[in-house]
Short mmCIF file of C-alpha atoms and ligand atoms in Angstrom, two decimals:
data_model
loop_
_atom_site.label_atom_id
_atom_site.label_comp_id
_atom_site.label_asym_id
_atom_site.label_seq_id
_atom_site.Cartn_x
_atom_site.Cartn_y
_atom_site.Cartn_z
CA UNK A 256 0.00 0.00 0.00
CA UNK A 257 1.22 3.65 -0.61
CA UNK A 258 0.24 6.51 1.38
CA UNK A 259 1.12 10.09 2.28
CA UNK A 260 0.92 12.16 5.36
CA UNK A 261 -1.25 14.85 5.82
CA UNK A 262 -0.34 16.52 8.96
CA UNK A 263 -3.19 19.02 7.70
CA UNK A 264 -5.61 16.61 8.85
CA UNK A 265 -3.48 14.47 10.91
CA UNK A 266 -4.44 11.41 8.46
CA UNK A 267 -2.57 8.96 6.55
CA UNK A 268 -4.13 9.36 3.11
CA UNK A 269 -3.48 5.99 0.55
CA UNK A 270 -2.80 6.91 -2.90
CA UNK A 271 -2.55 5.07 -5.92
CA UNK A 272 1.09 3.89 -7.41
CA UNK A 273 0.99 6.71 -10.13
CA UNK A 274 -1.16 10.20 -9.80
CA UNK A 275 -1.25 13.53 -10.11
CA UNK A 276 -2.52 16.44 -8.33
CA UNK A 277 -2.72 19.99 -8.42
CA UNK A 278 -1.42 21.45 -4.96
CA UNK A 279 -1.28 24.97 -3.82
CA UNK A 280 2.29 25.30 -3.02
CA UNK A 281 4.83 23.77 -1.61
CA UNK A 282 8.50 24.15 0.55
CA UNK A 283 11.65 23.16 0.65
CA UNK A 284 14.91 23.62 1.62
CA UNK A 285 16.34 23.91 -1.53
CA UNK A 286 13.16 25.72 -3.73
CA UNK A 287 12.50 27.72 -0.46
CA UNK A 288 8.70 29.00 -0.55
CA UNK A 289 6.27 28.73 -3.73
CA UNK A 290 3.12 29.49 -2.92
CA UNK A 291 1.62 29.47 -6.61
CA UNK A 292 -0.46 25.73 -7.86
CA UNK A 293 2.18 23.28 -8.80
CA UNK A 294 1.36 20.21 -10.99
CA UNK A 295 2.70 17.10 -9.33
CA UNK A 296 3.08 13.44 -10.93
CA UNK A 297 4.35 10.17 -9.74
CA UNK A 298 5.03 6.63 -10.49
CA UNK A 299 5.65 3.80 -8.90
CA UNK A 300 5.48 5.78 -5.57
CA UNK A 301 8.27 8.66 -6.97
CA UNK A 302 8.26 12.18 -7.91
CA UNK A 303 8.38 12.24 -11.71
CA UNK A 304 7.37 15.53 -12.07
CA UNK A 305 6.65 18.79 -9.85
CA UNK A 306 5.89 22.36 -12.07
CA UNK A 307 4.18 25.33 -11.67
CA UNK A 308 0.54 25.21 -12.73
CA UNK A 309 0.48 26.31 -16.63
CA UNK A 310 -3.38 27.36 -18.13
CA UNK A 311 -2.86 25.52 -21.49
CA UNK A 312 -2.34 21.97 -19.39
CA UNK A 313 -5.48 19.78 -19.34
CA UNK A 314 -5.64 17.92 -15.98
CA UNK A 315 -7.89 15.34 -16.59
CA UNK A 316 -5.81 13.14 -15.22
CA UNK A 317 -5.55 14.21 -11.91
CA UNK A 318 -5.98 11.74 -9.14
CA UNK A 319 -6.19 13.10 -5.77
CA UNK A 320 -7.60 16.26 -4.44
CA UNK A 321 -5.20 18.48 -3.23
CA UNK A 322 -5.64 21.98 -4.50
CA UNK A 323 -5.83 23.15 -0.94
CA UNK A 324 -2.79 21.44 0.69
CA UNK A 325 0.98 22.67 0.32
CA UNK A 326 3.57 20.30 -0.24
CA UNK A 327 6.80 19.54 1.59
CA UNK A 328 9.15 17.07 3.08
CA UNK A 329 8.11 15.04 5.57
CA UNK A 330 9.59 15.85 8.84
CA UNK A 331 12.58 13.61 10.69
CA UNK A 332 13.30 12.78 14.12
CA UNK A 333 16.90 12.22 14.57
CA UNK A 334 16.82 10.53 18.63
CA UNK A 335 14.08 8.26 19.36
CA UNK A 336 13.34 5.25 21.62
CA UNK A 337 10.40 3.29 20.46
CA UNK A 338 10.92 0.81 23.16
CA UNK A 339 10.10 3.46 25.70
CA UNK A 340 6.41 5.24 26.74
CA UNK A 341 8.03 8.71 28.24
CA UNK A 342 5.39 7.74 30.98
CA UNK A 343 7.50 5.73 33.47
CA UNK A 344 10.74 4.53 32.74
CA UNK A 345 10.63 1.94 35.64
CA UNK A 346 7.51 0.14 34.52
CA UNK A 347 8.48 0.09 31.09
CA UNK A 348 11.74 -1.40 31.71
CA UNK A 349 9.43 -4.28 33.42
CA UNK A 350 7.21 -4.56 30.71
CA UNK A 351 9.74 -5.50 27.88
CA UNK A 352 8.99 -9.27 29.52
CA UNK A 353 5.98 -8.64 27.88
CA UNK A 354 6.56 -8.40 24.22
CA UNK A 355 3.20 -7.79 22.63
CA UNK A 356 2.34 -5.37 25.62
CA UNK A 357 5.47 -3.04 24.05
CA UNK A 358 4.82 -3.81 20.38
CA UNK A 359 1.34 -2.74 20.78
CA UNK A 360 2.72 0.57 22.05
CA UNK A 361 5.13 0.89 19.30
CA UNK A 362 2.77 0.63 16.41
CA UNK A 363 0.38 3.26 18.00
CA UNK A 364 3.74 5.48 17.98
CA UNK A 365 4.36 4.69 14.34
CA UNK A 366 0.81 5.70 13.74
CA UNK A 367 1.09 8.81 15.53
CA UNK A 368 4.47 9.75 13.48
CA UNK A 369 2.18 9.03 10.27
CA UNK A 370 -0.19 11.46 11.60
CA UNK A 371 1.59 14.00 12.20
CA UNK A 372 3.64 14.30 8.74
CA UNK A 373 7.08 12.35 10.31
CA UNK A 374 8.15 10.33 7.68
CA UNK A 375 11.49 9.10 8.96
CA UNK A 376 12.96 8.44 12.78
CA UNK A 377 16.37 7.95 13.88
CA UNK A 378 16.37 5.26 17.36
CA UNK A 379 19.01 5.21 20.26
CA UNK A 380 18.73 1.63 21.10
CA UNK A 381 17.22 -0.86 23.67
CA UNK A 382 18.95 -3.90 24.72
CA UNK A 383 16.16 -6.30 23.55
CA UNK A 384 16.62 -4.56 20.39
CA UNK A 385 12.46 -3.60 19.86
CA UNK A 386 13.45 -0.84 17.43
CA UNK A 387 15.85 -3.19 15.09
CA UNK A 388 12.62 -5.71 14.69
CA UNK A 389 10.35 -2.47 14.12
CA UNK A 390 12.37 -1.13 11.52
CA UNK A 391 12.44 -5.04 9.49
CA UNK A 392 8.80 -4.64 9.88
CA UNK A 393 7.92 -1.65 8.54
CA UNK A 394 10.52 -2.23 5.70
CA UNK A 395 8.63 -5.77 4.89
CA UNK A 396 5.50 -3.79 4.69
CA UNK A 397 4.30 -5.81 8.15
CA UNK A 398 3.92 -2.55 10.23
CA UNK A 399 3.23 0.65 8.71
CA UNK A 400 5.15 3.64 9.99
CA UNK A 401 7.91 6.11 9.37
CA UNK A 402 11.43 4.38 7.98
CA UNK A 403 13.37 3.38 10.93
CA UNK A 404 16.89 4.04 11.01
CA UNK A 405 17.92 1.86 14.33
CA UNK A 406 21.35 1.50 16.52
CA UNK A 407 19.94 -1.78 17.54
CA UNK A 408 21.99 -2.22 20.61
CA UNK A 409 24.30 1.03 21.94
CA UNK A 410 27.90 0.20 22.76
CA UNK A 411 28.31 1.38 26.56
CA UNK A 412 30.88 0.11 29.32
CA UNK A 413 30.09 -2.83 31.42
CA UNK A 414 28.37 -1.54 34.92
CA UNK A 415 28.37 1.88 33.92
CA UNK A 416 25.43 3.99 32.34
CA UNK A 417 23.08 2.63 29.74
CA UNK A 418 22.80 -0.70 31.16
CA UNK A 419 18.99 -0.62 29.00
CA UNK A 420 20.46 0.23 25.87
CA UNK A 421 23.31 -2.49 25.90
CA UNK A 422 24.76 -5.43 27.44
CA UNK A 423 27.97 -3.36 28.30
CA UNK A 424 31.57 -4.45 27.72
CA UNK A 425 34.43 -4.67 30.43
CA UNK A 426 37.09 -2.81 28.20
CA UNK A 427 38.36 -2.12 24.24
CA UNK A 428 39.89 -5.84 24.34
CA UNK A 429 36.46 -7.35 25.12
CA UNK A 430 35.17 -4.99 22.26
CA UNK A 431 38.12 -6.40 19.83
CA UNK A 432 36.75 -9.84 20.57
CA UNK A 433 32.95 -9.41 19.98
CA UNK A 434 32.94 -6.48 17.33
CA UNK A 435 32.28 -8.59 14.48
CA UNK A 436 29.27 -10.61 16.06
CA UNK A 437 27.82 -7.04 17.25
CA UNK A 438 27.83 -6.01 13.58
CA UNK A 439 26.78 -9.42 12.51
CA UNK A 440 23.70 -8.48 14.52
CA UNK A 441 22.30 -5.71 12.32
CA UNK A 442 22.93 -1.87 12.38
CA UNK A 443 21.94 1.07 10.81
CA UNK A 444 24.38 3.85 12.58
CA UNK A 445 26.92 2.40 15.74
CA UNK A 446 25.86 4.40 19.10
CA UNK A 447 28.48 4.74 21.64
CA UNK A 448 27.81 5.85 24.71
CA UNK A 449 30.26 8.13 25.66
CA UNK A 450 29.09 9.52 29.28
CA UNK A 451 26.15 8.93 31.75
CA UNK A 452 23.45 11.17 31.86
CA UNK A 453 23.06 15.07 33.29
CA UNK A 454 22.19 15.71 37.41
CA UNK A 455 18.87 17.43 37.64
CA UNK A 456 19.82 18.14 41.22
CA UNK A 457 23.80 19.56 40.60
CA UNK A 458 24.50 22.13 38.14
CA UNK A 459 27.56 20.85 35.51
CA UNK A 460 27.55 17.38 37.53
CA UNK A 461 27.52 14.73 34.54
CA UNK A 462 28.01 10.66 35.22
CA UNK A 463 31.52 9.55 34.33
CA UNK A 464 33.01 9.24 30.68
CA UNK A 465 33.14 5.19 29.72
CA UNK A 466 36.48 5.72 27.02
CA UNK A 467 39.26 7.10 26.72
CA UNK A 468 39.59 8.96 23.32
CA UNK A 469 42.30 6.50 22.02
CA UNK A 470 39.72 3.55 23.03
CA UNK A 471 36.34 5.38 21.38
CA UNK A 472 38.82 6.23 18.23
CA UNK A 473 39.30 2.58 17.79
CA UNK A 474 35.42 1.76 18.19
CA UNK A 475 34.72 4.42 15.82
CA UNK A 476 37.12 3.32 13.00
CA UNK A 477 35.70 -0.06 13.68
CA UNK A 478 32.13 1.43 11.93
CA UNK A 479 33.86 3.73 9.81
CA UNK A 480 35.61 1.06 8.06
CA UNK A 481 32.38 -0.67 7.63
CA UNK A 482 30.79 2.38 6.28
CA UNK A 483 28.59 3.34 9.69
CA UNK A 484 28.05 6.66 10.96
CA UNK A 485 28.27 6.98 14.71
CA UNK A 486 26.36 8.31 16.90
CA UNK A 487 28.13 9.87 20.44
CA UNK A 488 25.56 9.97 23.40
CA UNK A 489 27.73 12.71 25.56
CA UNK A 490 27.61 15.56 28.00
CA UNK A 491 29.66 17.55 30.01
CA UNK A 492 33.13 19.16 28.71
CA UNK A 493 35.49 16.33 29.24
CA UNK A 494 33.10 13.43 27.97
CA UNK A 495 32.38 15.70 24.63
CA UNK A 496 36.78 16.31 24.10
CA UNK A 497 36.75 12.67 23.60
CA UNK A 498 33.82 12.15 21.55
CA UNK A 499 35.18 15.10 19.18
CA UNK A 500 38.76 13.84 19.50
CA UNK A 501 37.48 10.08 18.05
CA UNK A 502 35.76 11.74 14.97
CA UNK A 503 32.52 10.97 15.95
CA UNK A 504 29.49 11.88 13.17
CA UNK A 505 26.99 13.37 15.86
CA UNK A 506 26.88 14.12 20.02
CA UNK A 507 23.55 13.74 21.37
CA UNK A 508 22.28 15.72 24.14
CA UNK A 509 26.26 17.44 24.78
CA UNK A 510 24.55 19.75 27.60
CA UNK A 511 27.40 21.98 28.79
CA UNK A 512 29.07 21.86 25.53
CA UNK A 513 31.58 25.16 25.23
CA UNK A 514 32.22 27.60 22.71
CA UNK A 515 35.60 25.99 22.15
CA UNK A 516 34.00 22.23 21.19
CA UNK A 517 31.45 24.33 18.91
CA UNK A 518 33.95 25.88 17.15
CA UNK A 519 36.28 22.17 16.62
CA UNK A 520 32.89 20.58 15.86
CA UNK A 521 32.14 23.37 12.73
CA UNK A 522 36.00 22.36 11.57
CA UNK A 523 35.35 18.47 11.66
CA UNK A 524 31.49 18.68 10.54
CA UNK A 525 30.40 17.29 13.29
CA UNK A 526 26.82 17.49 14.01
CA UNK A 527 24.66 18.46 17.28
CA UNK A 528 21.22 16.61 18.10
CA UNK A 529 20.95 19.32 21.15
CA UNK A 530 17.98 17.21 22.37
CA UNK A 531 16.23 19.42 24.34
CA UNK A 532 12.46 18.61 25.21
CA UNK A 533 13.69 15.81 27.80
CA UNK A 534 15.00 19.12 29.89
CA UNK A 535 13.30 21.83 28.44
CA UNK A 536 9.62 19.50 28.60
CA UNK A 537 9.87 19.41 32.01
CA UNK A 538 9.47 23.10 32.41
CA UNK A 539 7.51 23.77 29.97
CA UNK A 540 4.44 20.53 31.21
CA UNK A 541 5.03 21.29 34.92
CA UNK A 542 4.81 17.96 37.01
CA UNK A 543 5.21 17.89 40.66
CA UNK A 544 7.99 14.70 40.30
CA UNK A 545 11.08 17.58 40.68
CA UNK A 546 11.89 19.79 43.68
CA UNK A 547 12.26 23.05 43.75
CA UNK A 548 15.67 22.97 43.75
CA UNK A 549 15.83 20.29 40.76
CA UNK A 550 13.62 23.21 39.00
CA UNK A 551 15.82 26.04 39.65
CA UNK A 552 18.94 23.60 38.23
CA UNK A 553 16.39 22.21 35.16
CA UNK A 554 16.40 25.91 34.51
CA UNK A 555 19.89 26.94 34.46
CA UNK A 556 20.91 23.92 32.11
CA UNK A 557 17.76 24.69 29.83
CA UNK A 558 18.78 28.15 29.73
CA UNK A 559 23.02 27.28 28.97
CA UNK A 560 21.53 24.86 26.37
CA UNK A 561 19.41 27.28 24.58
CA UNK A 562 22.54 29.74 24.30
CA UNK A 563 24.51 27.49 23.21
CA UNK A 564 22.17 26.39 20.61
CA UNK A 565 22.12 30.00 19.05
CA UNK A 566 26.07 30.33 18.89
CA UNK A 567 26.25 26.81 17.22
CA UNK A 568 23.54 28.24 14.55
CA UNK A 569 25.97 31.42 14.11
CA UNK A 570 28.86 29.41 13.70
CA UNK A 571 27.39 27.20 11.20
CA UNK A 572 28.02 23.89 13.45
CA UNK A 573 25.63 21.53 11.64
CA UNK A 574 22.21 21.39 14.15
CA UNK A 575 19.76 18.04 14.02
CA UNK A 576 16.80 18.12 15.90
CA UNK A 577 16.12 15.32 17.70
CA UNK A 578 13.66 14.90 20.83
CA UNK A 579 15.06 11.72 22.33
CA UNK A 580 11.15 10.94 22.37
CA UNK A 581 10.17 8.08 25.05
CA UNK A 582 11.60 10.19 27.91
CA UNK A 583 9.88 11.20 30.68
CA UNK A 584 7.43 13.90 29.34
CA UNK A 585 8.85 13.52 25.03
CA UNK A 586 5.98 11.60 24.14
CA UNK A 587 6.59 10.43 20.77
CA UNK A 588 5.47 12.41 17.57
CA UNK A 589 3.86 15.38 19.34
CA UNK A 590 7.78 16.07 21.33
CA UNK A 591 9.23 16.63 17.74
CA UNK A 592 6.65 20.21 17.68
CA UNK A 593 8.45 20.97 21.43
CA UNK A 594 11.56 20.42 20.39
CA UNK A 595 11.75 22.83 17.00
CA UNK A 596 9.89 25.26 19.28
CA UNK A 597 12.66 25.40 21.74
CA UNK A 598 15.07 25.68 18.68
CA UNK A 599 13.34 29.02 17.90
CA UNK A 600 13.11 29.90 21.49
CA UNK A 601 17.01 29.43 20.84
CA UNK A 602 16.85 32.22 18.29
CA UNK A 603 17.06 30.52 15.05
CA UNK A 604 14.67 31.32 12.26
CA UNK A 605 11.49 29.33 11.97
CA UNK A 606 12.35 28.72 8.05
CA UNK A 607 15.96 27.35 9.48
CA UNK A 608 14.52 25.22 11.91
CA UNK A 609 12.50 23.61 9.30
CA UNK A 610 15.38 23.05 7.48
CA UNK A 611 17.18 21.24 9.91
CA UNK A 612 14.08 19.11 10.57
CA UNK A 613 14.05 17.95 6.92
CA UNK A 614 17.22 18.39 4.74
CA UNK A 615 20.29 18.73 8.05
CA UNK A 616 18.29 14.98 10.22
CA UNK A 617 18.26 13.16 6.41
CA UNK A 618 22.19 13.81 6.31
CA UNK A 619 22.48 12.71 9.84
CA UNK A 620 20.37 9.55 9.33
CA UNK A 621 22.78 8.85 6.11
CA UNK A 622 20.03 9.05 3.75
CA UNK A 623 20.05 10.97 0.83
CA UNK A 624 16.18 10.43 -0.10
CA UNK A 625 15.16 12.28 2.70
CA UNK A 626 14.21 15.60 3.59
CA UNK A 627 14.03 16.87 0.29
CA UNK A 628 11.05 17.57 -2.44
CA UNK A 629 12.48 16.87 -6.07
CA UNK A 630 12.45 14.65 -9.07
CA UNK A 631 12.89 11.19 -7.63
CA UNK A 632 11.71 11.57 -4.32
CA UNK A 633 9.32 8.68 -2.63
CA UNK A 634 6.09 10.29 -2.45
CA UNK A 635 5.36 8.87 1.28
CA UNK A 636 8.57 10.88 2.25
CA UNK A 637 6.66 14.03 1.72
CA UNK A 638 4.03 15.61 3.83
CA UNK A 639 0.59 17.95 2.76
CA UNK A 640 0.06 20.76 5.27
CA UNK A 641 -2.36 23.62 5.51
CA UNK A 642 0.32 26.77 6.21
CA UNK A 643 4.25 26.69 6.54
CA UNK A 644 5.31 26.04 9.91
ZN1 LIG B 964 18.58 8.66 23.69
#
């Protein structure tokens, strides 16, 4: 079955293989704005031709109607975990015993991606490796949701943090010995996890960094060679050194990132997936879980993050958005709307953050099909919406 999202109606409309239909503008990075009637056609499910609206053309065969939707990409997610609710990390954690119970879950978040014109999510990992199988699915046809680009499993060190998104190894030599069944297993990018997560209760306190940067290098040339991007979950200033020293591709989250790393990170093209609904959420959907205290530190980090964000955008550093949906309070599909708000809060241009959304998260997922509206593009990559974001 083909379809395309209309986050106009928050639907998921089918459409035949090959069609055309008159639209009444579209966006994207690359034409920026036309808001005149464009002529689309497809076949097979692709983009075979997208002009503006000419009165000599006859259009009798036009299949869908769509003279009052604009086109565009679809949007992207660039951190996800599917295998988590963002209700209670706890109880989820127990429920993965219970297979179906999570699977249900995840194909009412696919849905909900549909919905709301997300065509493509990047996932951080579980250990039982629920996003790996949902991504086979969806690219069988099984499930029907947004393409999945999945870790699997995250490479973190043994007793140290991220004991739910992988087994954990002792050191590099226990790496050496099972790196090529961990590849064997499937990947779409390699995650590393680089440092534990931020204090909500100590301002700059960040759990310790796993590697060394002569250990992550060798991890990281161990995808490279392979042709795998990697991902670098990391905060705090010593954790991201090493993740920019071992040529990562992308550092998720990097709260308390300096000006310093920014500037390094512009000369190595290193992106930033500045993640931050799982803080900035918090504030923003008060819950009485925190203290005051934990509020007054939530705060400060939201407000260094935000900064930050607006002096990577000046210095060019290249910005994803991701939400790291399935945290507490980043409910899946609706968090993605949070988190390119707080990218404008930031001070970047609404036009920009659409960009990034779109054309920046396809180059971080690796794919070039994404995030773009041209000749050749998959039609259920694209979105219909009523006004530009
Ligand atoms: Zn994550």
């Amino acid at each position: 079955m083909m379809y395309i999202s209309c986050s106009a109606e928050q639907k998921i409309h089918e459409i035949p293989h090959e069609g055309e239909a008159v639209v009444a503008g579209c966006w994207s990075p690359e034409l920026g704005l036309c808001s005149h009637s464009m002529l689309l056609k497809w076949k097979e499910g692709i983009v075979t031709s997208l002009q503006p609206l000419s009165n000599l053309e006859s259009f009798s065969n036009i299949t869908q109607p769509w003279d009052s939707f604009y086109l565009m990409p679809g949007w992207i997610d660039a951190h996800v975990h599917l295998a988590l609710d963002s209700l209670d990390f706890f109880q989820c954690l127990k429920n993965w015993e219970k297979p179906a119970l999570i699977e249900e879950n995840i194909q009412g978040f696919l849905q909900r991606y549909l919905e709301r014109g997300i065509v493509a999510i990047r996932d951080g990992g579980d250990l039982p490796g629920f996003a790996w199988r949902t991504k086979n699915r969806v690219n069988e046809g099984v499930w029907s949701g947004p393409r999945v680009i999945s870790v699997h499993e995250a490479v973190n060190r043994e007793g140290m943090y991220g004991r739910f998104l992988g087994r954990g190894f002792r050191d590099v030599l226990e790496w050496r010995e099972k790196e090529r069944d961990f590849f064997g297993q499937g990947l779409d990018q390699l995650k590393v996890v680089v440092t534990g997560i931020i204090s909500f209760d100590e301002f700059k306190r960040v759990g310790p960094t796993q590697w060394t940067a002569e250990d992550l290098s060798e991890l990281v040339e161990t995808a490279h060679r392979r042709g795998i991007l990697v991902m670098a979950h990391a905060s705090g200033e010593e954790g991201i050194s090493v993740a920019i020293a071992a040529g990562v591709d992308s550092i998720e989250h990097g709260y308390y990132i300096t000006s310093g790393q920014l500037k390094l990170m512009k000369e190595k093209e290193i992106a930033w997936v500045p993640t931050v609904a799982p803080i900035g959420n918090l504030l923003k959907y008060p819950t009485d879980r925190y203290s005051f205290h934990e509020i007054e530190t939530l705060k400060r980090i939201l407000e260094g993050q935000l900064a930050k964000i607006h002096e990577a955008y000046n210095l060019n550093v290249r910005l994803g958005v991701g939400t790291d949906a399935g945290a507490y309070q980043v409910p899946h599909a609706e968090s993605l709307f949070d988190e390119m708000d707080w990218m404008v809060q930031a001070g970047i241009p609404k036009q920009e953050v659409c960009r990034m959304a779109t054309q920046e998260n396809a180059r971080i997922l690796g794919n070039s099909e994404m995030g773009r509206l041209d000749v050749g593009t998959p039609v259920n990559l694209l979105q219909l919406v009523t006004h530009f974001p």
